[in-house]
N, CA, C and O atoms as a GROMACS GRO file, in nm:
protein
  224
    1MET      N    1   5.433   5.435  11.195
    1MET     CA    2   5.415   5.567  11.143
    1MET      C    3   5.420   5.561  10.990
    1MET      O    4   5.507   5.494  10.934
    2ILE      N    5   5.330   5.629  10.925
    2ILE     CA    6   5.328   5.634  10.779
    2ILE      C    7   5.353   5.777  10.736
    2ILE      O    8   5.296   5.871  10.791
    3CYS      N    9   5.438   5.793  10.638
    3CYS     CA   10   5.471   5.926  10.586
    3CYS      C   11   5.450   5.926  10.436
    3CYS      O   12   5.496   5.835  10.367
    4GLN      N   13   5.382   6.026  10.386
    4GLN     CA   14   5.362   6.038  10.242
    4GLN      C   15   5.404   6.177  10.198
    4GLN      O   16   5.367   6.277  10.260
    5ILE      N   17   5.482   6.180  10.092
    5ILE     CA   18   5.526   6.308  10.037
    5ILE      C   19   5.481   6.313   9.892
    5ILE      O   20   5.504   6.219   9.816
    6SER      N   21   5.417   6.422   9.854
    6SER     CA   22   5.377   6.436   9.715
    6SER      C   23   5.424   6.570   9.663
    6SER      O   24   5.432   6.668   9.738
    7PHE      N   25   5.453   6.574   9.535
    7PHE     CA   26   5.501   6.695   9.472
    7PHE      C   27   5.410   6.729   9.355
    7PHE      O   28   5.371   6.640   9.279
    8GLY      N   29   5.377   6.856   9.340
    8GLY     CA   30   5.305   6.899   9.220
    8GLY      C   31   5.404   6.912   9.106
    8GLY      O   32   5.511   6.970   9.121
    9GLN      N   33   5.366   6.858   8.994
    9GLN     CA   34   5.458   6.857   8.880
    9GLN      C   35   5.377   6.880   8.753
    9GLN      O   36   5.281   6.809   8.728
   10THR      N   37   5.415   6.979   8.674
   10THR     CA   38   5.349   7.004   8.548
   10THR      C   39   5.427   6.936   8.436
   10THR      O   40   5.533   6.877   8.460
   11LEU      N   41   5.375   6.944   8.314
   11LEU     CA   42   5.441   6.881   8.200
   11LEU      C   43   5.578   6.939   8.173
   11LEU      O   44   5.666   6.868   8.124
   12ASP      N   45   5.598   7.067   8.204
   12ASP     CA   46   5.725   7.133   8.176
   12ASP      C   47   5.824   7.120   8.291
   12ASP      O   48   5.940   7.160   8.276
   13GLU      N   49   5.782   7.066   8.404
   13GLU     CA   50   5.869   7.056   8.520
   13GLU      C   51   5.915   6.912   8.541
   13GLU      O   52   5.841   6.817   8.515
   14LYS      N   53   6.037   6.897   8.588
   14LYS     CA   54   6.095   6.767   8.615
   14LYS      C   55   6.143   6.763   8.760
   14LYS      O   56   6.208   6.856   8.807
   15LEU      N   57   6.112   6.655   8.829
   15LEU     CA   58   6.157   6.635   8.966
   15LEU      C   59   6.293   6.565   8.961
   15LEU      O   60   6.306   6.457   8.905
   16VAL      N   61   6.392   6.628   9.020
   16VAL     CA   62   6.529   6.579   9.016
   16VAL      C   63   6.578   6.557   9.159
   16VAL      O   64   6.560   6.644   9.245
   17LYS      N   65   6.639   6.442   9.184
   17LYS     CA   66   6.701   6.417   9.313
   17LYS      C   67   6.847   6.456   9.302
   17LYS      O   68   6.914   6.417   9.207
   18GLY      N   69   6.896   6.533   9.397
   18GLY     CA   70   7.034   6.579   9.393
   18GLY      C   71   7.100   6.567   9.530
   18GLY      O   72   7.034   6.541   9.630
   19LYS      N   73   7.230   6.588   9.532
   19LYS     CA   74   7.306   6.582   9.656
   19LYS      C   75   7.408   6.693   9.656
   19LYS      O   76   7.479   6.715   9.558
   20ILE      N   77   7.415   6.765   9.769
   20ILE     CA   78   7.512   6.872   9.788
   20ILE      C   79   7.626   6.816   9.871
   20ILE      O   80   7.604   6.756   9.976
   21ARG      N   81   7.748   6.835   9.823
   21ARG     CA   82   7.866   6.789   9.896
   21ARG      C   83   7.960   6.906   9.918
   21ARG      O   84   7.997   6.976   9.824
   22VAL      N   85   7.997   6.926  10.043
   22VAL     CA   86   8.095   7.030  10.079
   22VAL      C   87   8.187   6.974  10.185
   22VAL      O   88   8.148   6.884  10.261
   23ASP      N   89   8.307   7.025  10.192
   23ASP     CA   90   8.404   6.976  10.289
   23ASP      C   91   8.403   7.052  10.421
   23ASP      O   92   8.439   6.997  10.525
   24SER      N   93   8.361   7.178  10.419
   24SER     CA   94   8.383   7.262  10.536
   24SER      C   95   8.258   7.288  10.620
   24SER      O   96   8.269   7.350  10.726
   25VAL      N   97   8.142   7.243  10.578
   25VAL     CA   98   8.021   7.281  10.650
   25VAL      C   99   7.922   7.164  10.646
   25VAL      O  100   7.927   7.082  10.554
   26GLY      N  101   7.832   7.155  10.744
   26GLY     CA  102   7.730   7.051  10.744
   26GLY      C  103   7.632   7.072  10.628
   26GLY      O  104   7.611   7.184  10.583
   27VAL      N  105   7.573   6.963  10.582
   27VAL     CA  106   7.485   6.972  10.466
   27VAL      C  107   7.338   6.963  10.503
   27VAL      O  108   7.252   6.969  10.415
   28ASN      N  109   7.306   6.948  10.630
   28ASN     CA  110   7.167   6.938  10.673
   28ASN      C  111   7.100   7.075  10.672
   28ASN      O  112   7.153   7.171  10.727
   29GLY      N  113   6.983   7.084  10.610
   29GLY     CA  114   6.904   7.206  10.615
   29GLY      C  115   6.953   7.318  10.526
   29GLY      O  116   6.919   7.434  10.549
   30ILE      N  117   7.033   7.287  10.423
   30ILE     CA  118   7.075   7.390  10.328
   30ILE      C  119   6.955   7.427  10.241
   30ILE      O  120   6.892   7.339  10.182
   31ASN      N  121   6.924   7.555  10.233
   31ASN     CA  122   6.812   7.602  10.152
   31ASN      C  123   6.853   7.615  10.006
   31ASN      O  124   6.957   7.672   9.976
   32ILE      N  125   6.771   7.561   9.917
   32ILE     CA  126   6.791   7.571   9.773
   32ILE      C  127   6.677   7.655   9.718
   32ILE      O  128   6.560   7.623   9.739
   33LEU      N  129   6.710   7.762   9.649
   33LEU     CA  130   6.611   7.853   9.593
   33LEU      C  131   6.618   7.850   9.442
   33LEU      O  132   6.724   7.872   9.384
   34ASN      N  133   6.504   7.823   9.378
   34ASN     CA  134   6.494   7.831   9.233
   34ASN      C  135   6.461   7.976   9.200
   34ASN      O  136   6.350   8.022   9.229
   35LEU      N  137   6.554   8.048   9.142
   35LEU     CA  138   6.536   8.191   9.115
   35LEU      C  139   6.431   8.218   9.008
   35LEU      O  140   6.376   8.328   9.002
   36THR      N  141   6.402   8.120   8.924
   36THR     CA  142   6.303   8.139   8.817
   36THR      C  143   6.161   8.135   8.871
   36THR      O  144   6.080   8.222   8.838
   37ASN      N  145   6.129   8.033   8.954
   37ASN     CA  146   5.990   8.021   9.000
   37ASN      C  147   5.972   8.056   9.148
   37ASN      O  148   5.860   8.057   9.197
   38GLY      N  149   6.081   8.083   9.219
   38GLY     CA  150   6.073   8.124   9.359
   38GLY      C  151   6.049   8.011   9.457
   38GLY      O  152   6.031   8.036   9.576
   39LYS      N  153   6.049   7.885   9.411
   39LYS     CA  154   6.026   7.772   9.501
   39LYS      C  155   6.155   7.737   9.574
   39LYS      O  156   6.265   7.755   9.522
   40THR      N  157   6.139   7.686   9.698
   40THR     CA  158   6.254   7.649   9.779
   40THR      C  159   6.241   7.505   9.827
   40THR      O  160   6.131   7.448   9.829
   41THR      N  161   6.352   7.447   9.866
   41THR     CA  162   6.357   7.315   9.929
   41THR      C  163   6.478   7.312  10.020
   41THR      O  164   6.564   7.400  10.012
   42GLN      N  165   6.486   7.212  10.106
   42GLN     CA  166   6.599   7.197  10.197
   42GLN      C  167   6.658   7.057  10.184
   42GLN      O  168   6.589   6.961  10.149
   43THR      N  169   6.787   7.049  10.212
   43THR     CA  170   6.854   6.919  10.209
   43THR      C  171   6.831   6.845  10.340
   43THR      O  172   6.800   6.905  10.443
   44ASN      N  173   6.846   6.714  10.334
   44ASN     CA  174   6.836   6.631  10.455
   44ASN      C  175   6.975   6.616  10.519
   44ASN      O  176   7.068   6.686  10.479
   45ASN      N  177   6.989   6.526  10.616
   45ASN     CA  178   7.117   6.507  10.686
   45ASN      C  179   7.231   6.464  10.594
   45ASN      O  180   7.347   6.492  10.622
   46ALA      N  181   7.197   6.395  10.485
   46ALA     CA  182   7.298   6.347  10.391
   46ALA      C  183   7.324   6.445  10.278
   46ALA      O  184   7.402   6.416  10.187
   47GLY      N  185   7.260   6.562  10.282
   47GLY     CA  186   7.277   6.661  10.176
   47GLY      C  187   7.192   6.634  10.055
   47GLY      O  188   7.211   6.696   9.950
   48GLU      N  189   7.097   6.540  10.066
   48GLU     CA  190   7.012   6.504   9.954
   48GLU      C  191   6.883   6.584   9.958
   48GLU      O  192   6.834   6.622  10.064
   49GLY      N  193   6.829   6.610   9.841
   49GLY     CA  194   6.703   6.679   9.831
   49GLY      C  195   6.640   6.656   9.696
   49GLY      O  196   6.704   6.607   9.604
   50PHE      N  197   6.514   6.691   9.686
   50PHE     CA  198   6.441   6.682   9.559
   50PHE      C  199   6.417   6.823   9.509
   50PHE      O  200   6.374   6.911   9.585
   51TYR      N  201   6.443   6.845   9.384
   51TYR     CA  202   6.438   6.978   9.326
   51TYR      C  203   6.349   6.975   9.204
   51TYR      O  204   6.362   6.886   9.120
   52LEU      N  205   6.258   7.071   9.192
   52LEU     CA  206   6.166   7.080   9.080
   52LEU      C  207   6.220   7.186   8.984
   52LEU      O  208   6.232   7.303   9.019
   53PHE      N  209   6.253   7.142   8.862
   53PHE     CA  210   6.311   7.232   8.762
   53PHE      C  211   6.223   7.238   8.639
   53PHE      O  212   6.158   7.140   8.603
   54SER      N  213   6.222   7.353   8.574
   54SER     CA  214   6.156   7.369   8.445
   54SER      C  215   6.261   7.377   8.337
   54SER      O  216   6.368   7.434   8.358
   55GLU      N  217   6.232   7.320   8.221
   55GLU     CA  218   6.326   7.329   8.110
   55GLU      C  219   6.320   7.468   8.050
   55GLU      O  220   6.216   7.534   8.051
   56GLY      N  221   6.432   7.512   7.998
   56GLY     CA  222   6.434   7.639   7.928
   56GLY      C  223   6.504   7.739   8.005
   56GLY      O  224   6.516   7.854   7.961
   0.00000   0.00000   0.00000
């Protein structure tokens, strides 16, 4: 099986890999909402995800 993931990225946007850590709740499928551009992403089983941010 081959899997390819691509992200659209402009000059002002940076793709950042992050990890959410909490003690009381599972980290799989946590929704992350960028309030500035309205884009969302979800964390994987390890709480990791890729987030697209704009500077400023």
